[in-house]
Amino acid sequence: MSLTGKKIVLGVSGGIAVYKAVDLVSRLRKKGAEVKVVMTEAATKFVTPLTFRELSANPVVVSMWGEVHEFNVEHIALACWADLFVVAPATANIIAKMATGIADDMLSTTLLATPAQIVICPAMNTNMYEHPITKANLQKLLDLGYKVLPAAEGHLACGTSGAGRLPEPQAIVEYLEQTIVAAQDLAGLNILVTAAGTREAIDPVRYISNHSSGKMGYAIAQAAIARGAQVTLISGPSNLPVPAKVNFIAVDSAREMHAAVLDYFTQADIVIKAAAVADYRPKEVSSQKIKKQADANLTIVLEKNPDILADLGQKKTKQFLVGFAAETNDLISNAQEKLRKKNLDMIVANDVTLSGAGFNADTNIVKLLYPDGEICSLEQMSKTKVANILLDCILAKRKI
Ligand code: CTP
């Protein structure tokens, strides 16, 4: 895999390892990448922007308020230009800003605006690197899908020895080649993901729904995009931000979701149905707000919604079909039954009564079940990690 033709923004923050970033620019250009450098003010105390300008053959940006190099909103233009955004060296300060969404200079603002894959190469004093706050910040960024090249161990500029050195530029280039470019393992695949709960109207102001937040489905869509897939995300109402580069279709009811899914099903290679679809809807939808009666109960008659996944199971040709089973009891047998009945290639089962799993949680504890009886149990982990393992397993099974 090569970096040829890749557009790389290199964010340089202020640490003694800035000198290595100079060499990194040369190496990236020798590999055929185009490089644009953004520096923090602190970084310019170690190496001048001129050095980076000469080596990258592009203007270097430092200030939000300086002379513009192109006539557009510069941090947004740079953020969107990038195929890959590398921060090397990344100080504890820029890592903390990234983890908390602070955007108070050109580098942090551009980082917040970019839809590109971000790679962080931390470099700092060992105590700062091993501080629980820095560790938690890096973990948060990893969970969000950022890549982190761990700092190397060795002699540090502050006179101590330990973890915190910026890896050698050659090692950074190799990491970018192997992990980032090679990780486009879903390139060319069309993936359809459904997420969140559906809403079934009772009257113009009320509906029946469930607790699904959409977090699992959105995490899958985001992970698949990062790995190069073309992703359509069909979602019921959710408060989550729509992942960049996703073909996003918003729906309300199960019937709307069914119609949208059928529109995109034929072209899909993989379908992952993480949505919590309402099995029933009110038979009559009142066109006016239903008024309460003084002393009578209200009965709402429900009729069955289509089972979207079961329908896809009947229609599937080339598609690898993945369902979810959120259960409160008899997890394995209930999930196996759904796998068989709906003609699926895999089902992701989770017990929603466990803490750290299911609706609204940021983590999940799932089991992957296959038609041949194989069961793979995963420990509690972030939904991003579950999403990536799920995609790994789908890829492996599709090849068999
Ligand atoms: N599903 C669907 N359409 C429905 C109901 C469910 O496509 N009307 C899909 C879900 O997206 C999920 C899988 O089927 O991938 C299992 O959903 P779940 O609600 O756990 O199962 P049901 O088949 O509805 O069974 P039950 O509610 O009785 O457990």
PDB file of C-alpha atoms in Angstrom, residues 13-157:
ATOM      1  CA  SER A  13       2.560  21.101  18.088  1.00  0.00           C
ATOM      2  CA  GLY A  14       5.275  22.506  20.311  1.00  0.00           C
ATOM      3  CA  GLY A  15       7.754  20.024  21.685  1.00  0.00           C
ATOM      4  CA  ILE A  16      11.438  19.357  21.213  1.00  0.00           C
ATOM      5  CA  ALA A  17      10.554  16.552  18.752  1.00  0.00           C
ATOM      6  CA  VAL A  18       9.460  19.144  16.155  1.00  0.00           C
ATOM      7  CA  TYR A  19      12.831  18.608  14.452  1.00  0.00           C
ATOM      8  CA  LYS A  20      11.745  15.037  13.632  1.00  0.00           C
ATOM      9  CA  ALA A  21       8.591  16.375  11.961  1.00  0.00           C
ATOM     10  CA  VAL A  22      10.865  18.187   9.489  1.00  0.00           C
ATOM     11  CA  ASP A  23      12.333  14.853   8.398  1.00  0.00           C
ATOM     12  CA  LEU A  24       8.826  13.336   8.347  1.00  0.00           C
ATOM     13  CA  VAL A  25       7.688  15.911   5.767  1.00  0.00           C
ATOM     14  CA  SER A  26      10.599  14.992   3.476  1.00  0.00           C
ATOM     15  CA  ARG A  27       9.920  11.297   3.793  1.00  0.00           C
ATOM     16  CA  LEU A  28       6.205  11.680   3.109  1.00  0.00           C
ATOM     17  CA  ARG A  29       6.945  13.726  -0.002  1.00  0.00           C
ATOM     18  CA  LYS A  30       9.456  11.134  -1.200  1.00  0.00           C
ATOM     19  CA  LYS A  31       6.617   8.599  -0.921  1.00  0.00           C
ATOM     20  CA  GLY A  32       4.567  10.740  -3.318  1.00  0.00           C
ATOM     21  CA  ALA A  33       2.241  12.354  -0.764  1.00  0.00           C
ATOM     22  CA  GLU A  34       1.300  16.031  -0.886  1.00  0.00           C
ATOM     23  CA  VAL A  35       1.853  17.638   2.506  1.00  0.00           C
ATOM     24  CA  LYS A  36       0.463  20.817   4.052  1.00  0.00           C
ATOM     25  CA  VAL A  37       1.685  21.828   7.503  1.00  0.00           C
ATOM     26  CA  VAL A  38      -0.242  23.543  10.306  1.00  0.00           C
ATOM     27  CA  MET A  39       1.848  24.647  13.282  1.00  0.00           C
ATOM     28  CA  THR A  40       0.962  25.876  16.743  1.00  0.00           C
ATOM     29  CA  GLU A  41       2.636  29.091  17.915  1.00  0.00           C
ATOM     30  CA  ALA A  42       4.682  27.001  20.364  1.00  0.00           C
ATOM     31  CA  ALA A  43       5.985  24.790  17.563  1.00  0.00           C
ATOM     32  CA  THR A  44       7.354  27.856  15.746  1.00  0.00           C
ATOM     33  CA  LYS A  45       9.679  28.475  18.732  1.00  0.00           C
ATOM     34  CA  PHE A  46      11.498  25.231  17.875  1.00  0.00           C
ATOM     35  CA  VAL A  47      11.551  25.340  14.056  1.00  0.00           C
ATOM     36  CA  THR A  48      10.494  28.214  11.804  1.00  0.00           C
ATOM     37  CA  PRO A  49       7.510  27.880   9.449  1.00  0.00           C
ATOM     38  CA  LEU A  50       9.940  28.684   6.637  1.00  0.00           C
ATOM     39  CA  THR A  51      11.664  25.309   7.058  1.00  0.00           C
ATOM     40  CA  PHE A  52       8.370  23.459   6.710  1.00  0.00           C
ATOM     41  CA  ARG A  53       7.307  25.677   3.803  1.00  0.00           C
ATOM     42  CA  GLU A  54      10.458  24.862   1.850  1.00  0.00           C
ATOM     43  CA  LEU A  55      10.260  21.136   2.536  1.00  0.00           C
ATOM     44  CA  SER A  56       6.525  20.753   1.931  1.00  0.00           C
ATOM     45  CA  ALA A  57       6.496  23.181  -1.040  1.00  0.00           C
ATOM     46  CA  ASN A  58       3.269  24.565   0.398  1.00  0.00           C
ATOM     47  CA  PRO A  59       2.381  27.570   2.556  1.00  0.00           C
ATOM     48  CA  VAL A  60       2.472  26.853   6.294  1.00  0.00           C
ATOM     49  CA  VAL A  61      -0.457  27.980   8.429  1.00  0.00           C
ATOM     50  CA  VAL A  62       0.000  29.081  12.022  1.00  0.00           C
ATOM     51  CA  SER A  63      -2.469  31.813  12.896  1.00  0.00           C
ATOM     52  CA  MET A  64      -6.215  32.099  12.427  1.00  0.00           C
ATOM     53  CA  TRP A  65      -5.750  35.806  11.769  1.00  0.00           C
ATOM     54  CA  GLY A  66      -2.782  35.966   9.421  1.00  0.00           C
ATOM     55  CA  GLU A  67      -2.685  36.682   5.709  1.00  0.00           C
ATOM     56  CA  VAL A  68      -4.853  34.097   3.883  1.00  0.00           C
ATOM     57  CA  HIS A  69      -3.125  31.893   1.327  1.00  0.00           C
ATOM     58  CA  GLU A  70      -6.284  30.963  -0.551  1.00  0.00           C
ATOM     59  CA  PHE A  71      -9.517  32.897  -0.813  1.00  0.00           C
ATOM     60  CA  ASN A  72     -11.766  30.687   1.333  1.00  0.00           C
ATOM     61  CA  VAL A  73     -12.316  29.816   4.973  1.00  0.00           C
ATOM     62  CA  GLU A  74      -8.827  28.451   5.455  1.00  0.00           C
ATOM     63  CA  HIS A  75      -9.214  26.020   8.353  1.00  0.00           C
ATOM     64  CA  ILE A  76     -12.309  24.461   6.746  1.00  0.00           C
ATOM     65  CA  ALA A  77     -10.632  24.261   3.331  1.00  0.00           C
ATOM     66  CA  LEU A  78      -7.588  22.522   4.857  1.00  0.00           C
ATOM     67  CA  ALA A  79      -9.771  20.247   6.981  1.00  0.00           C
ATOM     68  CA  CYS A  80     -11.697  19.083   3.910  1.00  0.00           C
ATOM     69  CA  TRP A  81      -8.625  18.858   1.657  1.00  0.00           C
ATOM     70  CA  ALA A  82      -6.986  16.200   3.863  1.00  0.00           C
ATOM     71  CA  ASP A  83      -7.180  12.473   3.157  1.00  0.00           C
ATOM     72  CA  LEU A  84      -5.207  11.952   6.317  1.00  0.00           C
ATOM     73  CA  PHE A  85      -4.453  14.280   9.252  1.00  0.00           C
ATOM     74  CA  VAL A  86      -1.319  13.452  11.232  1.00  0.00           C
ATOM     75  CA  VAL A  87      -0.401  15.243  14.467  1.00  0.00           C
ATOM     76  CA  ALA A  88       3.324  14.773  15.118  1.00  0.00           C
ATOM     77  CA  PRO A  89       4.592  15.590  17.612  1.00  0.00           C
ATOM     78  CA  ALA A  90       1.332  15.699  19.590  1.00  0.00           C
ATOM     79  CA  THR A  91       1.830  17.349  22.978  1.00  0.00           C
ATOM     80  CA  ALA A  92      -0.295  16.590  26.055  1.00  0.00           C
ATOM     81  CA  ASN A  93      -1.895  20.001  25.480  1.00  0.00           C
ATOM     82  CA  ILE A  94      -3.103  19.393  21.908  1.00  0.00           C
ATOM     83  CA  ILE A  95      -4.283  15.889  22.904  1.00  0.00           C
ATOM     84  CA  ALA A  96      -6.318  17.393  25.762  1.00  0.00           C
ATOM     85  CA  LYS A  97      -7.796  19.991  23.412  1.00  0.00           C
ATOM     86  CA  MET A  98      -8.752  17.317  20.884  1.00  0.00           C
ATOM     87  CA  ALA A  99     -10.340  15.167  23.593  1.00  0.00           C
ATOM     88  CA  THR A 100     -12.460  18.050  24.867  1.00  0.00           C
ATOM     89  CA  GLY A 101     -13.274  19.782  21.584  1.00  0.00           C
ATOM     90  CA  ILE A 102     -11.356  22.986  22.311  1.00  0.00           C
ATOM     91  CA  ALA A 103     -10.733  25.001  19.157  1.00  0.00           C
ATOM     92  CA  ASP A 104      -8.690  28.070  20.105  1.00  0.00           C
ATOM     93  CA  ASP A 105      -5.995  28.153  17.442  1.00  0.00           C
ATOM     94  CA  MET A 106      -5.530  27.109  13.833  1.00  0.00           C
ATOM     95  CA  LEU A 107      -4.418  23.531  14.547  1.00  0.00           C
ATOM     96  CA  SER A 108      -7.092  22.645  17.115  1.00  0.00           C
ATOM     97  CA  THR A 109      -9.804  24.296  14.989  1.00  0.00           C
ATOM     98  CA  THR A 110      -8.773  22.447  11.833  1.00  0.00           C
ATOM     99  CA  LEU A 111      -8.628  19.161  13.766  1.00  0.00           C
ATOM    100  CA  LEU A 112     -12.192  19.679  14.980  1.00  0.00           C
ATOM    101  CA  ALA A 113     -13.394  20.461  11.469  1.00  0.00           C
ATOM    102  CA  THR A 114     -11.769  17.632   9.547  1.00  0.00           C
ATOM    103  CA  PRO A 115     -13.705  14.554   8.380  1.00  0.00           C
ATOM    104  CA  ALA A 116     -10.358  12.847   7.600  1.00  0.00           C
ATOM    105  CA  GLN A 117      -8.823  10.017   9.597  1.00  0.00           C
ATOM    106  CA  ILE A 118      -6.691  11.560  12.352  1.00  0.00           C
ATOM    107  CA  VAL A 119      -3.453   9.922  13.493  1.00  0.00           C
ATOM    108  CA  ILE A 120      -1.893  11.105  16.748  1.00  0.00           C
ATOM    109  CA  CYS A 121       1.809  10.625  17.457  1.00  0.00           C
ATOM    110  CA  PRO A 122       2.255  11.668  21.103  1.00  0.00           C
ATOM    111  CA  ALA A 123       5.592  12.972  22.319  1.00  0.00           C
ATOM    112  CA  MET A 124       6.181  14.336  25.800  1.00  0.00           C
ATOM    113  CA  ASN A 125       7.824  13.760  29.174  1.00  0.00           C
ATOM    114  CA  THR A 126       7.144  10.276  30.620  1.00  0.00           C
ATOM    115  CA  ASN A 127       5.166  11.557  33.620  1.00  0.00           C
ATOM    116  CA  MET A 128       2.926  13.597  31.334  1.00  0.00           C
ATOM    117  CA  TYR A 129       2.478  10.635  28.961  1.00  0.00           C
ATOM    118  CA  GLU A 130       1.631   8.263  31.780  1.00  0.00           C
ATOM    119  CA  HIS A 131      -0.590  10.737  33.631  1.00  0.00           C
ATOM    120  CA  PRO A 132      -4.109   9.288  34.012  1.00  0.00           C
ATOM    121  CA  ILE A 133      -5.551  12.419  32.370  1.00  0.00           C
ATOM    122  CA  THR A 134      -3.427  12.020  29.232  1.00  0.00           C
ATOM    123  CA  LYS A 135      -4.171   8.279  29.178  1.00  0.00           C
ATOM    124  CA  ALA A 136      -7.922   8.923  29.510  1.00  0.00           C
ATOM    125  CA  ASN A 137      -7.769  11.585  26.777  1.00  0.00           C
ATOM    126  CA  LEU A 138      -6.005   9.201  24.391  1.00  0.00           C
ATOM    127  CA  GLN A 139      -8.464   6.413  25.227  1.00  0.00           C
ATOM    128  CA  LYS A 140     -11.381   8.741  24.503  1.00  0.00           C
ATOM    129  CA  LEU A 141      -9.891   9.636  21.127  1.00  0.00           C
ATOM    130  CA  LEU A 142      -9.206   5.960  20.330  1.00  0.00           C
ATOM    131  CA  ASP A 143     -12.828   5.148  21.142  1.00  0.00           C
ATOM    132  CA  LEU A 144     -13.892   7.880  18.745  1.00  0.00           C
ATOM    133  CA  GLY A 145     -11.916   6.201  15.955  1.00  0.00           C
ATOM    134  CA  TYR A 146      -8.694   8.270  16.050  1.00  0.00           C
ATOM    135  CA  LYS A 147      -5.485   6.292  15.536  1.00  0.00           C
ATOM    136  CA  VAL A 148      -2.669   6.601  18.048  1.00  0.00           C
ATOM    137  CA  LEU A 149       0.928   5.574  17.370  1.00  0.00           C
ATOM    138  CA  PRO A 150       2.272   4.871  20.876  1.00  0.00           C
ATOM    139  CA  ALA A 151       5.282   6.908  21.938  1.00  0.00           C
ATOM    140  CA  ALA A 152       8.641   5.146  21.894  1.00  0.00           C
ATOM    141  CA  GLU A 153      10.778   4.518  24.962  1.00  0.00           C
ATOM    142  CA  GLY A 154      14.247   5.905  25.448  1.00  0.00           C
ATOM    143  CA  HIS A 155      16.235   8.910  26.533  1.00  0.00           C
ATOM    144  CA  LEU A 156      14.134  12.074  26.712  1.00  0.00           C
ATOM    145  CA  ALA A 157      15.181  15.685  26.233  1.00  0.00           C
TER     146      ALA A 157
END
